[in-house]
mmCIF file of C-alpha atoms in Angstrom:
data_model
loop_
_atom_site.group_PDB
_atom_site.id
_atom_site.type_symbol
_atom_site.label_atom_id
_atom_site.label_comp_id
_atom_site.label_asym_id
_atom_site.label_seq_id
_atom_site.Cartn_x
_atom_site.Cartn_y
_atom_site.Cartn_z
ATOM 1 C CA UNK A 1 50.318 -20.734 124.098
ATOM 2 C CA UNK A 2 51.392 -17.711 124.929
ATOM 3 C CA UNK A 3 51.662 -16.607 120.755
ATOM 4 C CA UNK A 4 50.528 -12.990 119.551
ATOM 5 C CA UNK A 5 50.148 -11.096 116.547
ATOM 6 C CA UNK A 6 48.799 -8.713 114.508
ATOM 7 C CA UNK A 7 46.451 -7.321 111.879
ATOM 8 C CA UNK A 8 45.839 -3.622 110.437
ATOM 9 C CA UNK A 9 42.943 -3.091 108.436
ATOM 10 C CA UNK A 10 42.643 0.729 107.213
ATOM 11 C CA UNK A 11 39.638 2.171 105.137
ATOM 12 C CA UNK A 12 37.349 5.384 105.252
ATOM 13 C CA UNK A 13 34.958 6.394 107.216
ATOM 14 C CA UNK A 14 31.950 8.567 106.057
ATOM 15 C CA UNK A 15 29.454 10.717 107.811
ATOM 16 C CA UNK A 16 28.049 14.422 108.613
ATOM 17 C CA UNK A 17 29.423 17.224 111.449
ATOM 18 C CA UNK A 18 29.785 15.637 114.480
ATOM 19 C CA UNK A 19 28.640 12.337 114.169
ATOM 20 C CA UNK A 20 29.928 8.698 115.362
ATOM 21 C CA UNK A 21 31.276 5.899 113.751
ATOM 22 C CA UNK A 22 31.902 2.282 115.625
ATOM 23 C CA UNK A 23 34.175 -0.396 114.409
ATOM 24 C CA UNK A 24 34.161 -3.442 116.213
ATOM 25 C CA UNK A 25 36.383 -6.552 116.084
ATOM 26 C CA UNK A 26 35.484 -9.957 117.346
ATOM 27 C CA UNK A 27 37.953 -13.334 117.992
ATOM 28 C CA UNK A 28 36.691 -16.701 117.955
ATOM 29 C CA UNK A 29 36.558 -20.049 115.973
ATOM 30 C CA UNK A 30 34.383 -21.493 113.933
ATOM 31 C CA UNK A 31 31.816 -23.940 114.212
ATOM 32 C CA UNK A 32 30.765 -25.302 111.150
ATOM 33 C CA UNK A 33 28.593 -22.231 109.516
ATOM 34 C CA UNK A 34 28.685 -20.675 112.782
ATOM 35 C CA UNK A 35 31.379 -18.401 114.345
ATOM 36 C CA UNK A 36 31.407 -18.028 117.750
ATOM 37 C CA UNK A 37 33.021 -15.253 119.637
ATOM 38 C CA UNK A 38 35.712 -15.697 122.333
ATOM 39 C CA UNK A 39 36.254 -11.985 122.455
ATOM 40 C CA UNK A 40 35.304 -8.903 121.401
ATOM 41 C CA UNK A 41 36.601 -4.783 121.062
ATOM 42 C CA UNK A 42 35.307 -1.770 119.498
ATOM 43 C CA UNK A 43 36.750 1.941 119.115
ATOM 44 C CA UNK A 44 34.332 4.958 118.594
ATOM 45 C CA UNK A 45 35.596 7.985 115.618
ATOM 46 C CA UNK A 46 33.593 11.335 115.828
ATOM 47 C CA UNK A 47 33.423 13.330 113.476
ATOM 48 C CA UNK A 48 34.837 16.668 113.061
ATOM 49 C CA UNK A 49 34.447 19.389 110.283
ATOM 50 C CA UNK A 50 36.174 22.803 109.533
ATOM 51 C CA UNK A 51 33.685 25.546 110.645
ATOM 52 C CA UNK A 52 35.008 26.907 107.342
ATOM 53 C CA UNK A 53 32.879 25.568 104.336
ATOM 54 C CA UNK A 54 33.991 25.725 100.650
ATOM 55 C CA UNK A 55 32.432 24.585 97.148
ATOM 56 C CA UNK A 56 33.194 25.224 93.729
ATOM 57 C CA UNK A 57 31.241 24.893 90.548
ATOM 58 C CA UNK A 58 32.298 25.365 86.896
ATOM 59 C CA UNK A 59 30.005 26.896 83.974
ATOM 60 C CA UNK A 60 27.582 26.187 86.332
ATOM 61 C CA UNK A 61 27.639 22.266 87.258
ATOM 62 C CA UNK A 62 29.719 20.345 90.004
ATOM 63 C CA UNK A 63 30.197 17.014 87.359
ATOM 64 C CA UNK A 64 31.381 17.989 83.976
ATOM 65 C CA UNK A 65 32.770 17.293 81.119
ATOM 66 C CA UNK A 66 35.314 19.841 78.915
ATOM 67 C CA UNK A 67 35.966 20.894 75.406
ATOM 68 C CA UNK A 68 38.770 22.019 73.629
ATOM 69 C CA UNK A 69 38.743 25.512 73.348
ATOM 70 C CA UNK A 70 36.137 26.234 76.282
ATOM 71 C CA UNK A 71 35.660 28.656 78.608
ATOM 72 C CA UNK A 72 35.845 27.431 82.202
ATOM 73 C CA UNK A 73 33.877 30.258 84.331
ATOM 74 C CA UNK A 74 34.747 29.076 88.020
ATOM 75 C CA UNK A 75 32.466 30.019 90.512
ATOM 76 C CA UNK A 76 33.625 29.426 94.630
ATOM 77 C CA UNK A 77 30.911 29.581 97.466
ATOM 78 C CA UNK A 78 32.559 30.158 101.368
ATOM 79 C CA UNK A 79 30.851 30.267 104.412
ATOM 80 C CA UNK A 80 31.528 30.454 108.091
ATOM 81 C CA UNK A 81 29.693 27.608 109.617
ATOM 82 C CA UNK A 82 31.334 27.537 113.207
ATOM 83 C CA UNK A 83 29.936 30.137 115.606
ATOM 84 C CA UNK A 84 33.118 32.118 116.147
ATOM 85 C CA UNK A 85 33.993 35.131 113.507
ATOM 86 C CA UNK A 86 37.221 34.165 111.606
ATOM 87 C CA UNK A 87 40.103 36.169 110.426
ATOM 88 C CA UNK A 88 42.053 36.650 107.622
ATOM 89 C CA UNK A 89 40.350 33.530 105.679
ATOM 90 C CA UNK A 90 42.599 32.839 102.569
ATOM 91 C CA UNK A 91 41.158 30.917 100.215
ATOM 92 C CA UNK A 92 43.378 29.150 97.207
ATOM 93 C CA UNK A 93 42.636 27.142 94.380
ATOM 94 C CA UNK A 94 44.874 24.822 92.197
ATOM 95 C CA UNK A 95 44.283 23.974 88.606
ATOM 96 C CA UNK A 96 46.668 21.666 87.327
ATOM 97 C CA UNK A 97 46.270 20.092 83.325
ATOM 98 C CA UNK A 98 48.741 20.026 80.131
ATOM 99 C CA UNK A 99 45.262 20.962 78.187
ATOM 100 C CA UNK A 100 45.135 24.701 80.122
ATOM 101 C CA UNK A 101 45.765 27.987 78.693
ATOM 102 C CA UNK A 102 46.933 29.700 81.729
ATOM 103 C CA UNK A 103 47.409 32.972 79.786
ATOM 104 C CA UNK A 104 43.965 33.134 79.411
ATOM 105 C CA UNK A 105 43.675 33.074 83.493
ATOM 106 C CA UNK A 106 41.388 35.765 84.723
ATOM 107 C CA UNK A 107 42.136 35.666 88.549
ATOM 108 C CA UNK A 108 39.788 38.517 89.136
ATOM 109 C CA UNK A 109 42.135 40.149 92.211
ATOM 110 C CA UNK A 110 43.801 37.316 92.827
ATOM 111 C CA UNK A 111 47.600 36.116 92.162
ATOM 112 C CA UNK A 112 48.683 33.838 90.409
ATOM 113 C CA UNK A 113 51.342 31.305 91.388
ATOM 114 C CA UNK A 114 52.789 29.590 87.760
ATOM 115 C CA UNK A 115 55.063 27.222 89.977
ATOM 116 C CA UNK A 116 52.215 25.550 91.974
ATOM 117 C CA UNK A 117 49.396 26.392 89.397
ATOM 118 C CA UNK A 118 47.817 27.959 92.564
ATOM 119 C CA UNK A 119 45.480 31.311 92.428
ATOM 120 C CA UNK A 120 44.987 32.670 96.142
ATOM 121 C CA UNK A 121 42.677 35.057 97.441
ATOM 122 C CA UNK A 122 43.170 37.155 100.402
ATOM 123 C CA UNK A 123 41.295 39.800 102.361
ATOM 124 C CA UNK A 124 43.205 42.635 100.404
ATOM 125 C CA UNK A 125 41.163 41.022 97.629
ATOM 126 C CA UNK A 126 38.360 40.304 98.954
ATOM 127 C CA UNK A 127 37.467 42.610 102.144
ATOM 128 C CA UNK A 128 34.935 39.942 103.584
ATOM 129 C CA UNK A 129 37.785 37.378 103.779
ATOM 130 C CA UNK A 130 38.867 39.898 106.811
ATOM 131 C CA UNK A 131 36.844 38.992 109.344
ATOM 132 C CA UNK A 132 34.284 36.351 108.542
ATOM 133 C CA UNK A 133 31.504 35.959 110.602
ATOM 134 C CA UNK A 134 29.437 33.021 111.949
ATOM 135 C CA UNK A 135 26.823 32.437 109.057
ATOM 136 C CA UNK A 136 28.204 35.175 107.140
ATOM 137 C CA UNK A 137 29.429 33.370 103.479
ATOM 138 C CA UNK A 138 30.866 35.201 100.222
ATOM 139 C CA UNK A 139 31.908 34.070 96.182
ATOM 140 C CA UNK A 140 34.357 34.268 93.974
ATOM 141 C CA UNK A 141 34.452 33.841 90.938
ATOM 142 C CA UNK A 142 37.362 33.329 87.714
ATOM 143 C CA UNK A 143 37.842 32.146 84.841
ATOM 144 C CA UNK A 144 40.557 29.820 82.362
ATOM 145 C CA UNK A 145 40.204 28.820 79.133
ATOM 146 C CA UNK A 146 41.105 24.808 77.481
ATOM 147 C CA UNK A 147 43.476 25.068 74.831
ATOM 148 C CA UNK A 148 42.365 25.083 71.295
ATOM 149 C CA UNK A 149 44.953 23.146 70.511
ATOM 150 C CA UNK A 150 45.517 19.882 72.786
ATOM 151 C CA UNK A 151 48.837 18.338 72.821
ATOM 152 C CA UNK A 152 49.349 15.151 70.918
ATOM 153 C CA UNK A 153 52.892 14.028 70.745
ATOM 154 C CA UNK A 154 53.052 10.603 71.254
ATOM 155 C CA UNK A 155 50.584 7.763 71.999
ATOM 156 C CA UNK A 156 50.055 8.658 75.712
ATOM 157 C CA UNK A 157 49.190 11.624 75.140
ATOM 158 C CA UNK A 158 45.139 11.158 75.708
ATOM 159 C CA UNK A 159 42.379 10.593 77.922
ATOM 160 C CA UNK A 160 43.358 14.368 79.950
ATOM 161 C CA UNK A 161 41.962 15.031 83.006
ATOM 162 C CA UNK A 162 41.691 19.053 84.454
ATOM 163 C CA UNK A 163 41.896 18.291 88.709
ATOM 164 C CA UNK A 164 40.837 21.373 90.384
ATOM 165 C CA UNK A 165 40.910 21.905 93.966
ATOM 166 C CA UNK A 166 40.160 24.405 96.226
ATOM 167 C CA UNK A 167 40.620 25.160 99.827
ATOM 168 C CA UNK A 168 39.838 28.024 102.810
ATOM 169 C CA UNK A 169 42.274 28.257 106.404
ATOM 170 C CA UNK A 170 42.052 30.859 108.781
ATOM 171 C CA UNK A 171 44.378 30.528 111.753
ATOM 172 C CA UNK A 172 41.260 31.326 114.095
ATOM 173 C CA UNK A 173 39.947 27.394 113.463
ATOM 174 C CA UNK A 174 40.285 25.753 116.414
ATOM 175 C CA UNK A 175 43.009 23.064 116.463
ATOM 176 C CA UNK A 176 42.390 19.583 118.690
ATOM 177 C CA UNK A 177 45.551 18.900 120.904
ATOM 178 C CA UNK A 178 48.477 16.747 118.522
ATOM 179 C CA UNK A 179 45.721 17.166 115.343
ATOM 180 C CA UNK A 180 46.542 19.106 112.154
ATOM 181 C CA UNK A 181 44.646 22.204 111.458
ATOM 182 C CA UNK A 182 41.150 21.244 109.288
ATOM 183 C CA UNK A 183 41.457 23.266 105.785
ATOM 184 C CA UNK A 184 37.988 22.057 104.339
ATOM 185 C CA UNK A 185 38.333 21.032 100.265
ATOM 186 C CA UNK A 186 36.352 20.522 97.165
ATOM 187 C CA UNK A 187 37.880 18.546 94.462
ATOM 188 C CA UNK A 188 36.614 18.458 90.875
ATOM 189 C CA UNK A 189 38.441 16.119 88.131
ATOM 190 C CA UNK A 190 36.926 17.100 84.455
ATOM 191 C CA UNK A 191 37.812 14.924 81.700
ATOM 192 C CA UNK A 192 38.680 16.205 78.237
ATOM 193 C CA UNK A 193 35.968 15.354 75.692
ATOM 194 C CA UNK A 194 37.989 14.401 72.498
ATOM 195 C CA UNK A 195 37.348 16.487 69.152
ATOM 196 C CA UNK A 196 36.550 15.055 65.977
ATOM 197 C CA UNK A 197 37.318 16.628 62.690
ATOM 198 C CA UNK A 198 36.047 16.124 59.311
ATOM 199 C CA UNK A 199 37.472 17.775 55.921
ATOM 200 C CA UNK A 200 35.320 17.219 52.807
ATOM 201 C CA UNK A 201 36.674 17.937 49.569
ATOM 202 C CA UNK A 202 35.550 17.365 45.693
ATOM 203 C CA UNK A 203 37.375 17.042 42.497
ATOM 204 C CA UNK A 204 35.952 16.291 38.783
ATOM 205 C CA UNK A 205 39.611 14.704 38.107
ATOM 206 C CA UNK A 206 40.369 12.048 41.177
ATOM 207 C CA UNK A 207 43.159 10.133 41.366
ATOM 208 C CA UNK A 208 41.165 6.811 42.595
ATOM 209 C CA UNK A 209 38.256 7.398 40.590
ATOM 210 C CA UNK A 210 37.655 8.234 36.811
ATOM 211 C CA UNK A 211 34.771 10.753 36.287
ATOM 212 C CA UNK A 212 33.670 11.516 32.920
ATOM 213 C CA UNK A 213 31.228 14.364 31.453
ATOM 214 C CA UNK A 214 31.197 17.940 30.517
ATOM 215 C CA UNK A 215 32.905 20.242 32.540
ATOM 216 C CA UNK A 216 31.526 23.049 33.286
ATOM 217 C CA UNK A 217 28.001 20.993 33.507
ATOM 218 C CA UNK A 218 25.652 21.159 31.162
ATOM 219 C CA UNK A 219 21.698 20.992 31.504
ATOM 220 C CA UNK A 220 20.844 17.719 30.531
ATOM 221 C CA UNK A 221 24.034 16.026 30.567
ATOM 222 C CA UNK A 222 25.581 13.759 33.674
ATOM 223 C CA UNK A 223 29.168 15.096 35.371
ATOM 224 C CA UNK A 224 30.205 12.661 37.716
ATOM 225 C CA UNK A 225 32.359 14.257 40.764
ATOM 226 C CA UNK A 226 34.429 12.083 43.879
ATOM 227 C CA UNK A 227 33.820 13.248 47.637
ATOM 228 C CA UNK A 228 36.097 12.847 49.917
ATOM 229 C CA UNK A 229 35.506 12.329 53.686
ATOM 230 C CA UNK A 230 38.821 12.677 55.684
ATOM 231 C CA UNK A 231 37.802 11.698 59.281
ATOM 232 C CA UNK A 232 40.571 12.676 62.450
ATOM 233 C CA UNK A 233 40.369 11.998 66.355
ATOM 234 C CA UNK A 234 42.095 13.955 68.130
ATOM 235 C CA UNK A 235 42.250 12.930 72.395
ATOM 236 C CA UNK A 236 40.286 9.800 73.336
ATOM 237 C CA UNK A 237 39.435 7.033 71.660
ATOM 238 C CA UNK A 238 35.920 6.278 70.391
ATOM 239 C CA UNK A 239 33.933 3.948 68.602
ATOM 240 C CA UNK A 240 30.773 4.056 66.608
ATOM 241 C CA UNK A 241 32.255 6.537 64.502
ATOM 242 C CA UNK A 242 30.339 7.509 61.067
ATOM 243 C CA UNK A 243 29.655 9.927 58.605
ATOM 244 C CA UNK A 244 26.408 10.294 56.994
ATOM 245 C CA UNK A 245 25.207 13.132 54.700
ATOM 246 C CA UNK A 246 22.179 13.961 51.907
ATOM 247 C CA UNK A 247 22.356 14.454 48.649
ATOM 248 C CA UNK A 248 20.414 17.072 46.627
ATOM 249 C CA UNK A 249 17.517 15.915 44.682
ATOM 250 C CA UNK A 250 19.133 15.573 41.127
ATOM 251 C CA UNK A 251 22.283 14.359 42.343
ATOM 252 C CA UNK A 252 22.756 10.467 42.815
ATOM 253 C CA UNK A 253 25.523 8.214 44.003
ATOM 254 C CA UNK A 254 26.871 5.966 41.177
ATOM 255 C CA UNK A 255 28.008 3.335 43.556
ATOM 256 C CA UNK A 256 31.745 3.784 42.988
ATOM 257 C CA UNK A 257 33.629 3.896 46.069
ATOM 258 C CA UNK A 258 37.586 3.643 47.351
ATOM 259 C CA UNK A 259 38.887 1.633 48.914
ATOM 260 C CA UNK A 260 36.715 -0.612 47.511
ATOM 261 C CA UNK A 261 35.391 -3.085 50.665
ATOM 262 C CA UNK A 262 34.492 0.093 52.320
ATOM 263 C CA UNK A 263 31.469 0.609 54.843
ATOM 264 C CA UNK A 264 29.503 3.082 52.485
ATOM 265 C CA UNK A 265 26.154 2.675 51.853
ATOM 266 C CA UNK A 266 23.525 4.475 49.769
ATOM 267 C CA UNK A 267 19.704 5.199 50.708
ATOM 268 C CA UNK A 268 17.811 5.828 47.019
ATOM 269 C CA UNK A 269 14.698 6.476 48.493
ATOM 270 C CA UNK A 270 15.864 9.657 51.243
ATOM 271 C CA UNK A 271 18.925 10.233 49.058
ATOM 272 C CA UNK A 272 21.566 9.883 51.893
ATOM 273 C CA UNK A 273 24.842 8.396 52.373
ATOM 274 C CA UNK A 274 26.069 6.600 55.446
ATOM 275 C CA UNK A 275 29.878 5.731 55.981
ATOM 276 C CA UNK A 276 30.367 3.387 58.872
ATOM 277 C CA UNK A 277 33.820 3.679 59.886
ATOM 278 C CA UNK A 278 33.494 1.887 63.569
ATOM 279 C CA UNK A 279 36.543 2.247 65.918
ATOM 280 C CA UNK A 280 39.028 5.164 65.902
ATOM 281 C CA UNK A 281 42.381 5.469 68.056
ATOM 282 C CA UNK A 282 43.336 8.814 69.662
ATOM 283 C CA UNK A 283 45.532 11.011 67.582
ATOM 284 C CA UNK A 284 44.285 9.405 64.229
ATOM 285 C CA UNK A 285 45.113 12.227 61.742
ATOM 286 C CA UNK A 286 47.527 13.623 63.875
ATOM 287 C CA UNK A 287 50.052 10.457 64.709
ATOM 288 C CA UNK A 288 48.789 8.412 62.125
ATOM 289 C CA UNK A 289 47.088 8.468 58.895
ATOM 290 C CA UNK A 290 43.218 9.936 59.105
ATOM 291 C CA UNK A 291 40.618 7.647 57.476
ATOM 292 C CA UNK A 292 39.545 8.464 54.644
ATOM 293 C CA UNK A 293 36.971 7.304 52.378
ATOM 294 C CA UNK A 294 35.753 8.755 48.673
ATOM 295 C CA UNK A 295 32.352 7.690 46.453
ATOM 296 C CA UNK A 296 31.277 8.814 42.979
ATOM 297 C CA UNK A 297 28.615 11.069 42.857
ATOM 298 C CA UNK A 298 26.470 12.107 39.542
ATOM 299 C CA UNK A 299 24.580 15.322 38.394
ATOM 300 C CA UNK A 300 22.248 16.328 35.987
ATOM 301 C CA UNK A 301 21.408 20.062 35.989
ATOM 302 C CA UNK A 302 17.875 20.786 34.881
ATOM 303 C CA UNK A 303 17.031 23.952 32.545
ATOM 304 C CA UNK A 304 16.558 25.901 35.815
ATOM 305 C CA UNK A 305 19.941 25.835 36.851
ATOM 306 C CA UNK A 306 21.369 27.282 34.085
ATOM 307 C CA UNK A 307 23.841 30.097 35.185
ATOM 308 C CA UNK A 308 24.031 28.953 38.601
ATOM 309 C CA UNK A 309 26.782 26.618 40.665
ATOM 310 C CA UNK A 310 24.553 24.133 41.697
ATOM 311 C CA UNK A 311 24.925 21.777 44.888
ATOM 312 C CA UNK A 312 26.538 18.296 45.050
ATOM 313 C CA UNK A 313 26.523 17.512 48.788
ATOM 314 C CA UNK A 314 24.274 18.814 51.934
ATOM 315 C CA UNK A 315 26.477 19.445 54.843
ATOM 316 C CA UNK A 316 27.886 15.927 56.363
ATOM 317 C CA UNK A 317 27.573 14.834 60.119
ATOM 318 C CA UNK A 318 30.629 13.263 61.856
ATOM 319 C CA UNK A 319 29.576 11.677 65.138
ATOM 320 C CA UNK A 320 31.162 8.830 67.528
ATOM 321 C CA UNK A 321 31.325 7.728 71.262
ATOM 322 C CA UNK A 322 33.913 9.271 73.422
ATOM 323 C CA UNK A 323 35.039 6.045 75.290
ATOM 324 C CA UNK A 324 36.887 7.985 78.208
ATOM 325 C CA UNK A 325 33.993 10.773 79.002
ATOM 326 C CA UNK A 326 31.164 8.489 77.435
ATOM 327 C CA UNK A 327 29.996 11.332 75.856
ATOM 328 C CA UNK A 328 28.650 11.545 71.959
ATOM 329 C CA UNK A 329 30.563 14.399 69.985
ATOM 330 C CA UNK A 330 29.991 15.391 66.535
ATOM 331 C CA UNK A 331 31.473 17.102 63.977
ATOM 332 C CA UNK A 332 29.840 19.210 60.904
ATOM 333 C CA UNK A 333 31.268 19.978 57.373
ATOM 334 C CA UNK A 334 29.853 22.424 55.279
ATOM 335 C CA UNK A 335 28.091 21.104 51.952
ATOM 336 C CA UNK A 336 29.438 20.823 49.041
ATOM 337 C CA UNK A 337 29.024 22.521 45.180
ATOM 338 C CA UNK A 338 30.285 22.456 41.908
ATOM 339 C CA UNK A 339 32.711 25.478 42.896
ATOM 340 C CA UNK A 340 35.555 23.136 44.211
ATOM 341 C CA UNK A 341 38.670 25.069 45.076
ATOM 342 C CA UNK A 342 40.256 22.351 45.763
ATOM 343 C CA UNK A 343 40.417 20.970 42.235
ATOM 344 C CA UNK A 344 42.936 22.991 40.494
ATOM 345 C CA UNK A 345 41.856 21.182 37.277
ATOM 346 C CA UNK A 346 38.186 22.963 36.585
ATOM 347 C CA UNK A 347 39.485 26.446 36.913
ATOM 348 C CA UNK A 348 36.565 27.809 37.938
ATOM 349 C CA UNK A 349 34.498 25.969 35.319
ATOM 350 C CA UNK A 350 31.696 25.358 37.638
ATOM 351 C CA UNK A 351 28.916 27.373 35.996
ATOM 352 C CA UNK A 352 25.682 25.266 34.833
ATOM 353 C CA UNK A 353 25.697 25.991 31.011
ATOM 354 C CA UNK A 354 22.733 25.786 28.892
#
């Protein structure tokens, strides 16, 4: 008898301009499946909106996500929806991620702050921000540009995240008694899409595999070659990775393949190659070792291709399944020919000989 106490619930309340929201509480006991109520209270919230509205878009979307090296065009919509003219609106947006080139910031008339990440906008920029009037609504528009390079030092270093948030005041919006001033918002997190990156490279004398026949080719004699796939990840991590190319018709895949166990397999019938490489960690080929895979490939140059460097791989396809965006990225290599630079030991012996 005579006991007290107390309970604070907090949570957030939704709605549009102006209207109500009840939360009621009820005390009582319970009978069985039934509670019944001894007594009861409820509180009413209205609610309230800047007369100042504010949205931002980037390359055209409100729900994106970002590449390395991609232009972020910004594009900000204002408008006065109270029914009093406002002055001296400022509006200010904040872009804060490790992944942004700030140099490449183009505020257009506005200044930058490097301290705060902050670019504001005032009337001296743009001359409708003066004196805003009820309906009356303007743009703005800038740009910034994601690194090409995103930072990998460690294994934290992933799954980035551009926040960008942007805001309007003018000191004409009315104030309630005891209330802070309303500076309406719009918030838009981007995530990073990571970036995949495949080398391919050739070489008549491999250090895994032993390739035999003339070199440069002849027509009517096999040269076997290796190909290399060297598969990184650079920001996320993703599964489902593969690699899959085609070969050119004359050109077949002896079967050969290190590291032996490997997930290569070889379609005779549409001449194509399919590694299967499954799972890959962020930063692999940057903190740790890429994976790598290499296969045996044979030739046989017809009369035709006499006096010609003649092709040993159609261009290869790296794809996977971004696991922080959700996205699917790919990757392309360019094809590959008997003219392999890479292979110091043909010295340009890659000419089909008769």
């Amino acid at each position: 008898a005579g006991q007290s106490g107390k309970i604070v619930a907090s949570g957030k309340l939704e709605g549009g301009r102006d209207q109500s929201r009840k939360v009621a509480v009820h005390i009582g006991t319970a009978q069985g499946t039934n509670f019944v109520s001894l007594d009861d209270s409820d509180a009413t919230t209205t609610i309230t909106a800047s007369p100042l509205a504010i949205a931002q878009t980037v390359n055209g979307s409100a729900n994106l996500n970002v590449n390395a090296g991609e232009n972020l065009n910004f594009t900000i919509n204002y408008r006065n929806d109270g029914v009093i003219g406002l002055r001296d609106v400022i509006v200010k947006e904040t872009i804060d991620s490790p992944v942004v080139d700030y140099k490449s910031l183009d505020a257009q008339g506005g200044s930058f702050d490097a301290a705060s990440k902050t670019v504001t906008w005032k009337a001296s920029d743009h001359p409708t921000l003066q004196n805003l009037q009820p309906g009356q609504s303007g743009t703005i528009g800038f740009s910034i540009k994601i690194k090409d390079a995103i930072p990998m030092n460690n294994a934290n270093d992933k799954n980035y995240v551009v926040s960008s948030i942007v805001k309007i005041d003018s000191p004409d919006i009315p104030t309630p008694i005891s209330m802070n001033k309303i500076i309406a918002g719009n918030v838009m997190n981007m995530r990073l899409n990571s970036k995949l990156l495949l080398n391919v490279t050739g070489y008549h004398r491999d250090p895994n595999i032993t390739n035999s026949g003339p070199v440069p080719p002849k027509v009517g004699q096999d040269t076997t070659y290796t190909i290399h796939w060297i598969a990184s990840d650079v920001s996320n991590d993703v599964s489902n990775a593969t690699v899959d190319a085609t070969l050119p018709t004359g050109v077949t895949m002896t079967g050969a393949v290190y590291p032996e166990g490997s997930r290569v397999t070889y379609d005779e019938r549409s001449n194509s190659i399919l590694w299967e490489i499954g799972n890959m960690g962020a930063g692999t080929g940057i903190l740790s070792a890429p994976q790598e895979v290499s296969f045996q490939i044979k030739v046989t140059p017809s009369p035709n291709q006499a006096g010609k460097e003649i092709d040993l791989l159609k261009p290869s396809v790296f794809t996977a399944q971004d696991l922080f965006t959700g996205e699917k990225l790919s990757a392309n290599a360019q094809g590959k020919n008997t003219s392999l630079p890479e292979d110091n030991s043909l010295y340009g012996a890659y000419i089909v000989q008769p």
